[in-house]
Amino acid sequence: MAGRSTSSHPHEPRIALWLGAMALLALLPFAVAQTPSMTDWAGHVGRYHVMLAAGHSPWLNRFYAFDWHLVGNLGVDLLVWWIGPWLGVERAAWAIAALLPVLTIAGIAAVARAAYGRVGPGAVIAGCCVFGNAMLFGFLNFCLAQALALLAFAAWIALRERTWWVHLALLAPIGVVVWLAHTMGWGVLVLLAIGFELERLWRRRVARLPALGDAALRGLALAPPLVLTLLWRSGGAGASFGYGADLLQRKLMNWVVVLRGGSPLLDIGSVLLLGALVVLLAWRGKWRVDWRIGNGAVLLVLACLLMPSTVFNSWGADERLAPLAVLVAALALRWRGSAFGAARLALLATLLFAVRIGVIAWGWHALDMQYRSNLAALDLVPRGSRIEAMVLTNGCHAGWRKTAYPHLPALAIVRRDAFVNAEWPIVGAPLLRVTYPVPDALRYDPSQMIDAFDCAGRPTTAAITARLAQLSPQKFDFVWVLDTHGRTDLWPGHTPLYRDASSALYRMR
């Protein structure tokens, strides 16, 4: 059955309730951690602070410039600009990040209701993907745009039988909002809409030409962001694309790390278990694919496989699509089994999600205690200080669990109006520019990442020694070393002003 079904389902309220429970569970990691263990989160917060405070801080004006201009990557920035003055920048960024998985689950429910008239077990399985790789990496604007794209796609489905001009008038501004949040979110919306229309064209092959004309007219609703993108990228930014090294390995790993961020056993095991259940139940005739949504999942998979890893200077463009492709594929599954079977499957998916979220929350809370201890060092740092941060890493691999350490030093911007080398340069996209006159190798991400352990985890000193030799007291006031794993041999002959189990703060002299 291709059209929307509005038939009642005795277990629909219960299944919708499980999806609502998942939305509440998604808040748990944030409830137990002041600093979310999302890789890029703190770096974003540093930018937000400059956005709100640069005009009032003589210290920030020495180090940074912030220039508002129209780019397809403004979603959370605009929200923090709105609520940050009331909540404070860290709390505002924390609250918005906490609401992103909830908003994504709302998008899942909206698509299910618009397409099927009810929330089925496929939607609950889709909910298991909301704490995916992109979310745990801290791609905040993309995650906001992803949620908005799902809500916009639900509107596309709901308005599809209205006249084309109503469809156009209502959806054109929505498409611009999605683009404004993040360009790739608009691209996701375009792919989902194309997939939906392809299924309609297939069903209307007797009258394909009129159907094609109607689809083209409605597609104009998504055209304004294309014009905005061309204007943005023609304004001196230039297009930047790149596939990077080890292409085949990276493309394969995109599908291994769909839920990466907590425990590899749970993250990979959740995908394998749910995938096996879907295949088994499909073999037994309990599922059918609704190609109005399934085509969009196929297009997202193709985009993930074919697109560059860097798009418009935004790294990980293909990697962040993989969890969304799995999410949409789950949404395309239409249950054909019993109501009791649907309820049991939804409950199982919810319990699996709850276990994974519990493990993530436990890890976030433990790390948050470390971050609080590390950040206490900033109490010894005067406002306007110049800090060279070093986050100690393993030169062979980043590990499975996501932490906030790669950009945690950026909170020195927020708390001490300091210069610190943890902000990333993205030509043409960012509003923040680092103006402090030191070499790029000492002022931009990833300069803070220092290989201090070999592939076997043994400490090495060459990279630390080389970095310290580049620093001078005329340019830097402090060296802040983080994620030390208890190392104390960081700067022979220098006594730290502050030290704990995973960090040390040194004064330049």
Coordinates of C-alpha atoms in Angstrom, one line a residue:
M1 CA 0.0 0.0 0.0
A2 CA 1.7 3.2 -1.2
G3 CA -0.5 5.8 0.3
R4 CA -0.8 6.9 3.8
S5 CA -2.7 4.6 6.1
T6 CA -4.8 6.1 8.9
S7 CA -6.1 2.8 10.3
S8 CA -6.0 2.5 14.0
H9 CA -3.5 0.2 15.7
P10 CA -4.2 -1.1 19.2
H11 CA -0.5 -0.9 20.2
E12 CA 0.2 2.5 18.6
P13 CA 0.0 4.5 21.9
R14 CA 2.3 2.1 23.6
I15 CA 4.9 2.2 20.8
A16 CA 4.7 6.0 20.7
L17 CA 5.3 5.9 24.4
W18 CA 8.5 3.9 24.0
L19 CA 9.7 6.5 21.5
G20 CA 8.9 9.2 24.1
A21 CA 10.8 7.3 26.7
M22 CA 13.8 7.2 24.4
A23 CA 13.6 11.0 24.1
L24 CA 13.7 11.3 27.9
L25 CA 16.5 8.8 28.2
A26 CA 18.6 10.8 25.7
L27 CA 18.7 13.6 28.2
L28 CA 20.4 11.4 30.8
P29 CA 24.1 11.9 29.7
F30 CA 23.6 15.7 29.8
A31 CA 21.9 15.5 33.2
V32 CA 25.0 14.0 34.8
A33 CA 27.7 16.0 33.0
Q34 CA 28.3 19.7 33.1
T35 CA 30.7 19.3 30.2
P36 CA 29.4 16.9 27.6
S37 CA 32.0 14.4 26.3
M38 CA 31.4 15.5 22.7
T39 CA 34.6 16.1 20.8
D40 CA 33.9 19.5 19.2
W41 CA 31.5 20.9 21.8
A42 CA 33.9 23.0 23.8
G43 CA 35.5 24.4 20.6
H44 CA 32.0 25.6 19.6
V45 CA 31.5 27.1 23.0
G46 CA 34.7 29.1 22.7
R47 CA 33.4 30.6 19.4
Y48 CA 30.0 31.4 21.0
H49 CA 31.7 33.3 23.8
V50 CA 33.7 35.5 21.4
M51 CA 30.4 36.1 19.5
L52 CA 28.7 37.3 22.6
A53 CA 31.5 39.0 24.5
A54 CA 34.1 40.3 22.0
G55 CA 32.6 43.8 21.9
H56 CA 32.9 44.1 25.7
S57 CA 36.3 42.4 26.3
P58 CA 39.5 44.2 25.6
W59 CA 41.4 40.9 26.0
L60 CA 39.3 39.0 23.4
N61 CA 39.7 41.9 20.9
R62 CA 43.5 41.3 21.1
F63 CA 43.1 37.7 20.0
Y64 CA 40.0 37.2 17.9
A65 CA 37.6 38.9 15.5
F66 CA 34.0 37.9 14.9
D67 CA 32.3 38.9 11.7
W68 CA 28.6 38.0 11.1
H69 CA 27.9 37.0 7.5
L70 CA 25.5 34.6 5.8
V71 CA 26.8 31.0 5.6
G72 CA 25.1 27.7 5.6
N73 CA 26.3 26.7 9.0
L74 CA 24.7 29.0 11.6
G75 CA 22.1 26.9 13.4
V76 CA 23.3 26.6 17.0
D77 CA 25.3 29.9 16.7
L78 CA 22.0 31.8 16.2
L79 CA 20.3 29.9 19.0
V80 CA 23.1 30.7 21.5
W81 CA 23.1 34.3 20.3
W82 CA 19.4 34.4 21.3
I83 CA 19.5 32.6 24.6
G84 CA 23.2 32.9 25.6
P85 CA 22.8 36.4 27.3
W86 CA 20.2 34.9 29.7
L87 CA 21.6 31.5 30.4
G88 CA 25.3 32.1 30.0
V89 CA 27.2 30.7 27.0
E90 CA 28.2 27.4 28.5
R91 CA 24.8 26.6 29.9
A92 CA 23.1 27.7 26.7
A93 CA 25.3 25.4 24.6
W94 CA 24.8 22.6 27.0
A95 CA 21.0 23.0 26.9
I96 CA 20.8 23.2 23.1
A97 CA 23.1 20.1 22.7
A98 CA 20.9 18.2 25.2
L99 CA 17.8 19.0 23.1
L100 CA 19.3 17.9 19.8
P101 CA 18.6 14.1 20.2
V102 CA 15.1 15.0 21.5
L103 CA 14.4 17.1 18.4
T104 CA 15.7 14.3 16.2
I105 CA 13.3 11.8 17.8
A106 CA 10.5 14.3 17.3
G107 CA 11.5 14.4 13.6
I108 CA 11.4 10.6 13.5
A109 CA 7.9 10.5 15.0
A110 CA 6.7 13.3 12.6
V111 CA 7.9 11.3 9.6
A112 CA 6.3 8.1 10.8
R113 CA 3.0 9.9 11.5
A114 CA 3.0 11.7 8.2
A115 CA 3.8 8.6 6.2
Y116 CA 1.9 5.8 8.0
G117 CA -0.5 7.6 10.3
R118 CA 1.1 6.0 13.3
V119 CA 4.4 5.4 15.0
G120 CA 5.6 1.8 14.4
P121 CA 8.5 -0.3 15.6
G122 CA 10.7 0.9 12.7
A123 CA 10.5 4.4 14.2
V124 CA 11.7 3.1 17.6
I125 CA 14.6 1.3 15.9
A126 CA 15.4 4.6 14.1
G127 CA 15.5 6.3 17.5
C128 CA 18.4 4.0 18.5
C129 CA 20.5 6.0 16.0
V130 CA 20.0 9.5 17.5
F131 CA 23.1 9.2 19.8
G132 CA 25.2 8.3 16.7
N133 CA 28.7 9.2 15.6
A134 CA 27.8 12.8 14.4
M135 CA 26.1 13.6 17.7
L136 CA 28.9 12.3 19.9
F137 CA 31.5 14.1 17.7
G138 CA 29.7 17.3 18.5
F139 CA 28.7 18.3 15.0
L140 CA 26.1 20.6 16.5
N141 CA 24.9 22.5 13.5
F142 CA 24.7 19.4 11.4
C143 CA 22.7 17.6 14.1
L144 CA 20.3 20.5 14.4
A145 CA 19.9 20.6 10.6
Q146 CA 19.4 16.8 10.5
A147 CA 16.5 17.1 13.0
L148 CA 15.0 20.0 11.1
A149 CA 15.4 18.1 7.8
L150 CA 13.3 15.2 9.3
L151 CA 10.6 17.6 10.4
A152 CA 10.7 19.4 7.0
F153 CA 10.4 16.0 5.2
A154 CA 7.4 15.1 7.4
A155 CA 5.8 18.4 6.3
W156 CA 6.7 17.5 2.6
I157 CA 4.7 14.3 3.0
A158 CA 1.8 15.9 4.9
L159 CA 1.4 18.6 2.3
R160 CA 2.0 16.5 -0.8
E161 CA -1.7 16.2 -1.7
R162 CA -2.2 20.0 -1.4
T163 CA -2.0 22.2 -4.5
W164 CA 1.5 22.9 -5.7
W165 CA 1.5 26.6 -4.8
V166 CA 0.5 25.8 -1.2
H167 CA 3.3 23.2 -1.0
L168 CA 5.7 25.8 -2.4
A169 CA 4.7 28.7 -0.2
L170 CA 4.9 26.7 3.0
L171 CA 8.0 24.7 2.4
A172 CA 10.3 27.3 0.7
P173 CA 10.9 29.2 4.0
I174 CA 11.4 25.9 5.9
G175 CA 14.0 24.8 3.4
V176 CA 15.9 28.1 4.0
V177 CA 15.8 27.5 7.7
V178 CA 17.3 24.0 7.3
W179 CA 20.0 25.4 5.0
L180 CA 20.8 28.1 7.5
A181 CA 21.3 25.5 10.2
H182 CA 23.7 23.5 8.0
T183 CA 24.1 23.1 4.3
M184 CA 24.3 19.4 4.5
G185 CA 21.0 19.3 6.4
W186 CA 19.4 20.9 3.3
G187 CA 21.1 18.4 1.1
V188 CA 19.6 15.6 3.2
L189 CA 16.2 17.1 2.8
V190 CA 16.7 17.3 -0.9
L191 CA 17.6 13.6 -1.1
L192 CA 14.7 12.6 1.0
A193 CA 12.3 14.6 -1.1
I194 CA 13.8 13.2 -4.3
G195 CA 13.4 9.7 -3.0
F196 CA 9.8 10.3 -2.1
E197 CA 9.0 11.8 -5.5
L198 CA 10.7 8.9 -7.4
E199 CA 8.3 6.4 -5.8
R200 CA 5.3 8.6 -6.8
L201 CA 6.6 8.8 -10.4
W202 CA 7.0 5.0 -10.5
R203 CA 3.4 4.5 -9.4
R204 CA 2.2 7.0 -11.9
R205 CA 4.1 5.7 -14.9
V206 CA 0.9 5.8 -17.0
A207 CA 0.7 9.6 -16.5
R208 CA 4.4 10.1 -15.9
L209 CA 4.8 13.4 -17.7
P210 CA 2.2 15.4 -15.8
A211 CA 3.5 13.8 -12.5
L212 CA 7.0 14.8 -13.4
G213 CA 5.9 18.4 -14.0
D214 CA 4.1 18.5 -10.7
A215 CA 7.1 17.1 -8.9
A216 CA 9.4 19.7 -10.6
L217 CA 7.1 22.6 -9.5
R218 CA 7.1 21.4 -5.9
G219 CA 10.8 20.9 -6.0
L220 CA 11.2 24.7 -6.5
A221 CA 10.5 24.9 -2.8
L222 CA 14.0 23.6 -2.1
A223 CA 15.7 25.8 -4.8
P224 CA 16.3 29.1 -2.8
P225 CA 19.1 27.5 -0.7
L226 CA 20.9 26.5 -3.9
V227 CA 21.1 30.2 -4.8
L228 CA 22.2 31.1 -1.3
T229 CA 25.0 28.4 -1.5
L230 CA 26.2 29.8 -4.8
L231 CA 26.3 33.3 -3.4
W232 CA 28.1 32.2 -0.3
R233 CA 30.8 30.1 -2.1
S234 CA 31.3 32.8 -4.8
G235 CA 32.1 35.5 -2.2
G236 CA 35.8 34.7 -2.1
A237 CA 35.5 31.5 -0.1
G238 CA 36.0 29.1 -2.9
A239 CA 34.9 25.5 -2.9
S240 CA 37.0 23.1 -0.9
F241 CA 36.6 19.4 -1.3
G242 CA 38.9 16.5 -0.4
Y243 CA 38.8 12.7 -0.1
G244 CA 41.9 12.4 2.0
A245 CA 44.2 9.4 2.4
D246 CA 43.2 5.8 2.9
L247 CA 39.9 6.4 1.1
L248 CA 38.7 2.8 0.9
Q249 CA 39.4 2.2 4.6
R250 CA 37.7 5.4 5.6
K251 CA 34.6 4.6 3.6
L252 CA 34.3 1.2 5.1
M253 CA 34.9 2.6 8.6
N254 CA 32.0 5.0 8.2
W255 CA 29.7 2.1 8.6
V256 CA 31.6 0.5 11.5
V257 CA 31.5 3.7 13.5
V258 CA 27.8 4.5 13.0
L259 CA 27.2 4.6 16.8
R260 CA 30.8 5.2 17.9
G261 CA 31.4 7.1 21.1
G262 CA 30.8 4.9 24.1
S263 CA 31.6 1.2 24.4
P264 CA 32.6 -0.6 21.2
L265 CA 30.9 -3.7 22.4
L266 CA 27.6 -1.9 22.8
D267 CA 27.9 0.5 19.9
I268 CA 28.8 -2.2 17.3
G269 CA 26.7 -4.8 19.1
S270 CA 23.5 -2.7 19.0
V271 CA 23.8 -2.2 15.2
L272 CA 24.5 -5.9 14.6
L273 CA 21.7 -7.1 16.9
L274 CA 19.1 -4.8 15.5
G275 CA 20.2 -5.5 12.0
A276 CA 20.0 -9.2 12.6
L277 CA 16.5 -8.8 14.0
V278 CA 15.3 -6.8 11.0
V279 CA 16.7 -9.3 8.5
L280 CA 15.2 -12.3 10.4
L281 CA 11.8 -10.6 10.7
A282 CA 11.9 -9.6 7.0
W283 CA 12.7 -13.2 6.0
R284 CA 9.6 -14.2 8.0
G285 CA 7.5 -11.6 6.2
K286 CA 7.0 -9.2 9.1
W287 CA 8.4 -6.1 7.3
R288 CA 8.0 -4.5 4.0
V289 CA 10.0 -1.5 2.7
D290 CA 8.1 1.7 2.0
W291 CA 10.0 3.1 -0.9
R292 CA 8.7 6.6 -0.4
I293 CA 11.2 6.7 2.5
G294 CA 13.5 3.7 1.4
N295 CA 14.6 5.6 -1.7
G296 CA 15.9 8.4 0.5
A297 CA 17.9 5.9 2.6
V298 CA 19.4 4.5 -0.6
L299 CA 20.3 8.0 -1.8
L300 CA 21.9 8.8 1.6
V301 CA 24.0 5.6 1.4
L302 CA 25.2 6.5 -2.1
A303 CA 26.0 10.0 -1.0
C304 CA 28.0 8.6 1.9
L305 CA 29.9 6.3 -0.4
L306 CA 30.6 8.8 -3.2
M307 CA 31.0 12.2 -1.6
P308 CA 34.3 13.6 -0.4
S309 CA 35.3 13.4 3.2
T310 CA 35.6 17.2 3.3
V311 CA 32.9 19.4 1.7
F312 CA 33.1 23.2 1.9
N313 CA 36.1 22.8 4.2
S314 CA 33.8 20.8 6.6
W315 CA 35.6 17.6 7.7
G316 CA 33.8 14.3 8.1
A317 CA 31.0 15.2 5.7
D318 CA 30.5 11.6 4.5
E319 CA 31.0 10.1 8.0
R320 CA 28.2 12.0 9.5
L321 CA 25.7 10.7 6.9
A322 CA 26.1 7.1 7.8
P323 CA 24.1 7.1 11.1
L324 CA 21.4 9.2 9.3
A325 CA 21.2 6.7 6.4
V326 CA 20.7 3.8 8.9
L327 CA 18.0 5.9 10.8
V328 CA 16.1 6.6 7.5
A329 CA 16.4 3.0 6.5
A330 CA 14.7 1.9 9.8
L331 CA 12.0 4.5 9.2
A332 CA 11.3 2.9 5.8
L333 CA 10.4 -0.4 7.5
R334 CA 6.7 -0.9 7.7
W335 CA 5.5 -3.5 10.2
R336 CA 3.2 -6.3 8.8
G337 CA 3.2 -8.6 11.8
S338 CA 1.0 -8.7 14.9
A339 CA 0.3 -5.8 17.2
F340 CA 1.8 -7.8 20.1
G341 CA 5.0 -8.5 18.0
A342 CA 5.3 -4.8 17.2
A343 CA 5.0 -3.8 20.9
R344 CA 7.6 -6.4 21.9
L345 CA 10.1 -5.3 19.2
A346 CA 9.6 -1.6 20.2
L347 CA 10.2 -2.5 23.9
L348 CA 13.4 -4.5 23.0
A349 CA 14.8 -1.6 21.0
T350 CA 14.0 0.8 23.8
L351 CA 15.7 -1.4 26.4
L352 CA 18.8 -1.7 24.2
F353 CA 18.9 2.0 23.8
A354 CA 18.5 2.5 27.6
V355 CA 21.5 0.2 28.3
R356 CA 23.7 2.1 25.8
I357 CA 22.6 5.5 27.1
G358 CA 23.3 4.3 30.6
V359 CA 26.8 3.3 29.7
I360 CA 27.4 6.6 27.9
A361 CA 26.0 8.6 30.9
W362 CA 28.3 6.7 33.3
G363 CA 31.3 7.5 31.1
W364 CA 30.3 11.1 30.7
H365 CA 29.9 11.6 34.5
A366 CA 33.3 10.1 35.2
L367 CA 35.0 12.2 32.6
D368 CA 33.1 15.3 33.8
M369 CA 34.8 14.9 37.2
Q370 CA 38.1 14.9 35.4
Y371 CA 37.2 17.9 33.3
R372 CA 36.2 19.9 36.5
S373 CA 39.5 19.1 38.1
N374 CA 41.4 20.0 35.0
L375 CA 39.5 23.3 34.5
A376 CA 40.3 24.3 38.1
A377 CA 43.7 25.3 36.8
L378 CA 42.1 28.3 35.1
D379 CA 41.5 29.8 38.5
L380 CA 45.3 30.5 38.6
V381 CA 45.2 32.2 35.1
P382 CA 44.7 36.0 34.9
R383 CA 42.2 37.3 32.3
G384 CA 43.6 37.9 28.9
S385 CA 46.4 35.3 29.3
R386 CA 48.0 33.6 26.3
I387 CA 47.9 29.8 26.6
E388 CA 49.5 27.2 24.5
A389 CA 47.5 24.0 25.1
M390 CA 48.9 20.5 24.5
V391 CA 46.5 17.5 24.6
L392 CA 48.5 14.3 24.7
T393 CA 47.4 11.7 22.1
N394 CA 48.4 8.4 20.7
G395 CA 49.9 8.9 17.3
C396 CA 48.5 5.7 15.9
H397 CA 44.8 5.8 16.7
A398 CA 42.3 8.0 18.4
G399 CA 40.5 5.3 20.4
W400 CA 36.9 4.4 20.3
R401 CA 35.4 6.5 23.1
K402 CA 34.8 10.1 22.4
T403 CA 36.0 12.7 25.0
A404 CA 35.9 16.5 25.2
Y405 CA 39.7 16.7 25.5
P406 CA 40.6 17.6 21.9
H407 CA 38.9 21.0 22.4
L408 CA 38.5 21.3 26.2
P409 CA 41.2 24.0 26.2
A410 CA 38.8 26.3 24.4
L411 CA 36.9 26.8 27.7
A412 CA 39.8 29.0 28.7
I413 CA 38.4 31.5 26.1
V414 CA 35.0 31.3 27.9
R415 CA 36.3 31.5 31.5
R416 CA 39.4 33.7 31.2
D417 CA 39.0 35.6 27.9
A418 CA 42.3 33.9 27.0
F419 CA 44.0 33.1 23.8
V420 CA 44.3 29.3 23.3
N421 CA 45.2 27.3 20.2
A422 CA 42.0 25.1 20.1
E423 CA 39.8 26.8 17.5
W424 CA 39.7 25.5 14.0
P425 CA 40.1 27.5 10.8
I426 CA 37.5 26.7 8.1
V427 CA 38.0 29.1 5.1
G428 CA 34.7 30.6 4.0
A429 CA 32.5 29.1 6.8
P430 CA 33.5 30.3 10.2
L431 CA 32.5 33.6 11.7
L432 CA 35.4 33.5 14.2
R433 CA 39.0 34.5 13.1
V434 CA 42.0 34.1 15.3
T435 CA 44.0 37.3 14.9
Y436 CA 46.8 36.8 17.5
P437 CA 50.1 37.0 15.5
V438 CA 51.7 33.7 16.1
P439 CA 52.5 31.0 13.4
D440 CA 49.5 28.9 12.4
A441 CA 51.3 25.9 13.8
L442 CA 50.9 27.4 17.3
R443 CA 47.4 29.0 17.1
Y444 CA 45.0 26.7 15.3
D445 CA 43.5 23.3 15.8
P446 CA 45.0 20.6 15.5
S447 CA 48.1 22.3 16.9
Q448 CA 47.0 21.3 20.4
M449 CA 47.1 17.6 19.6
I450 CA 50.6 16.3 20.6
D451 CA 51.6 12.7 19.9
A452 CA 53.0 11.7 23.3
F453 CA 52.5 7.9 23.2
D454 CA 53.6 5.4 20.7
C455 CA 51.4 2.7 19.1
A456 CA 52.0 0.4 22.1
G457 CA 51.0 3.2 24.5
R458 CA 54.5 3.9 25.7
P459 CA 55.4 7.5 26.6
T460 CA 57.5 9.5 24.1
T461 CA 59.0 13.0 24.5
A462 CA 60.1 14.1 21.1
A463 CA 56.9 15.9 20.1
I464 CA 56.5 17.6 23.5
T465 CA 60.1 18.8 23.5
A466 CA 59.8 20.1 20.0
R467 CA 56.6 22.1 20.8
L468 CA 58.1 23.6 24.0
A469 CA 61.2 24.7 22.0
Q470 CA 58.9 26.7 19.7
L471 CA 57.4 28.8 22.5
S472 CA 58.6 32.1 23.9
P473 CA 57.6 34.1 27.0
Q474 CA 57.0 37.1 24.8
K475 CA 54.1 35.3 23.0
F476 CA 52.8 32.9 25.7
D477 CA 52.1 33.1 29.4
F478 CA 51.2 29.5 30.1
V479 CA 51.5 26.0 28.8
W480 CA 48.5 23.8 29.7
V481 CA 48.9 20.1 29.2
L482 CA 45.8 17.9 29.3
D483 CA 44.9 14.2 29.1
T484 CA 48.4 13.3 30.5
H485 CA 47.4 9.8 31.8
G486 CA 49.4 10.6 34.9
R487 CA 52.6 11.6 33.2
T488 CA 54.9 13.8 35.2
D489 CA 57.9 14.0 32.9
L490 CA 56.4 16.7 30.7
W491 CA 58.7 19.7 31.2
P492 CA 62.0 18.8 33.0
G493 CA 63.2 21.6 35.2
H494 CA 59.8 23.3 35.4
T495 CA 57.4 22.9 38.4
P496 CA 53.7 23.1 37.5
L497 CA 51.6 25.7 39.0
Y498 CA 48.8 23.2 39.1
R499 CA 48.7 19.4 38.6
D500 CA 46.1 16.7 38.9
A501 CA 45.9 13.1 37.7
S502 CA 45.3 14.1 34.0
S503 CA 46.6 17.7 33.6
A504 CA 49.4 20.2 34.4
L505 CA 49.6 24.0 34.1
Y506 CA 53.0 25.6 33.7
R507 CA 54.0 29.3 33.6
M508 CA 56.3 30.3 30.8
R509 CA 59.6 31.8 32.0

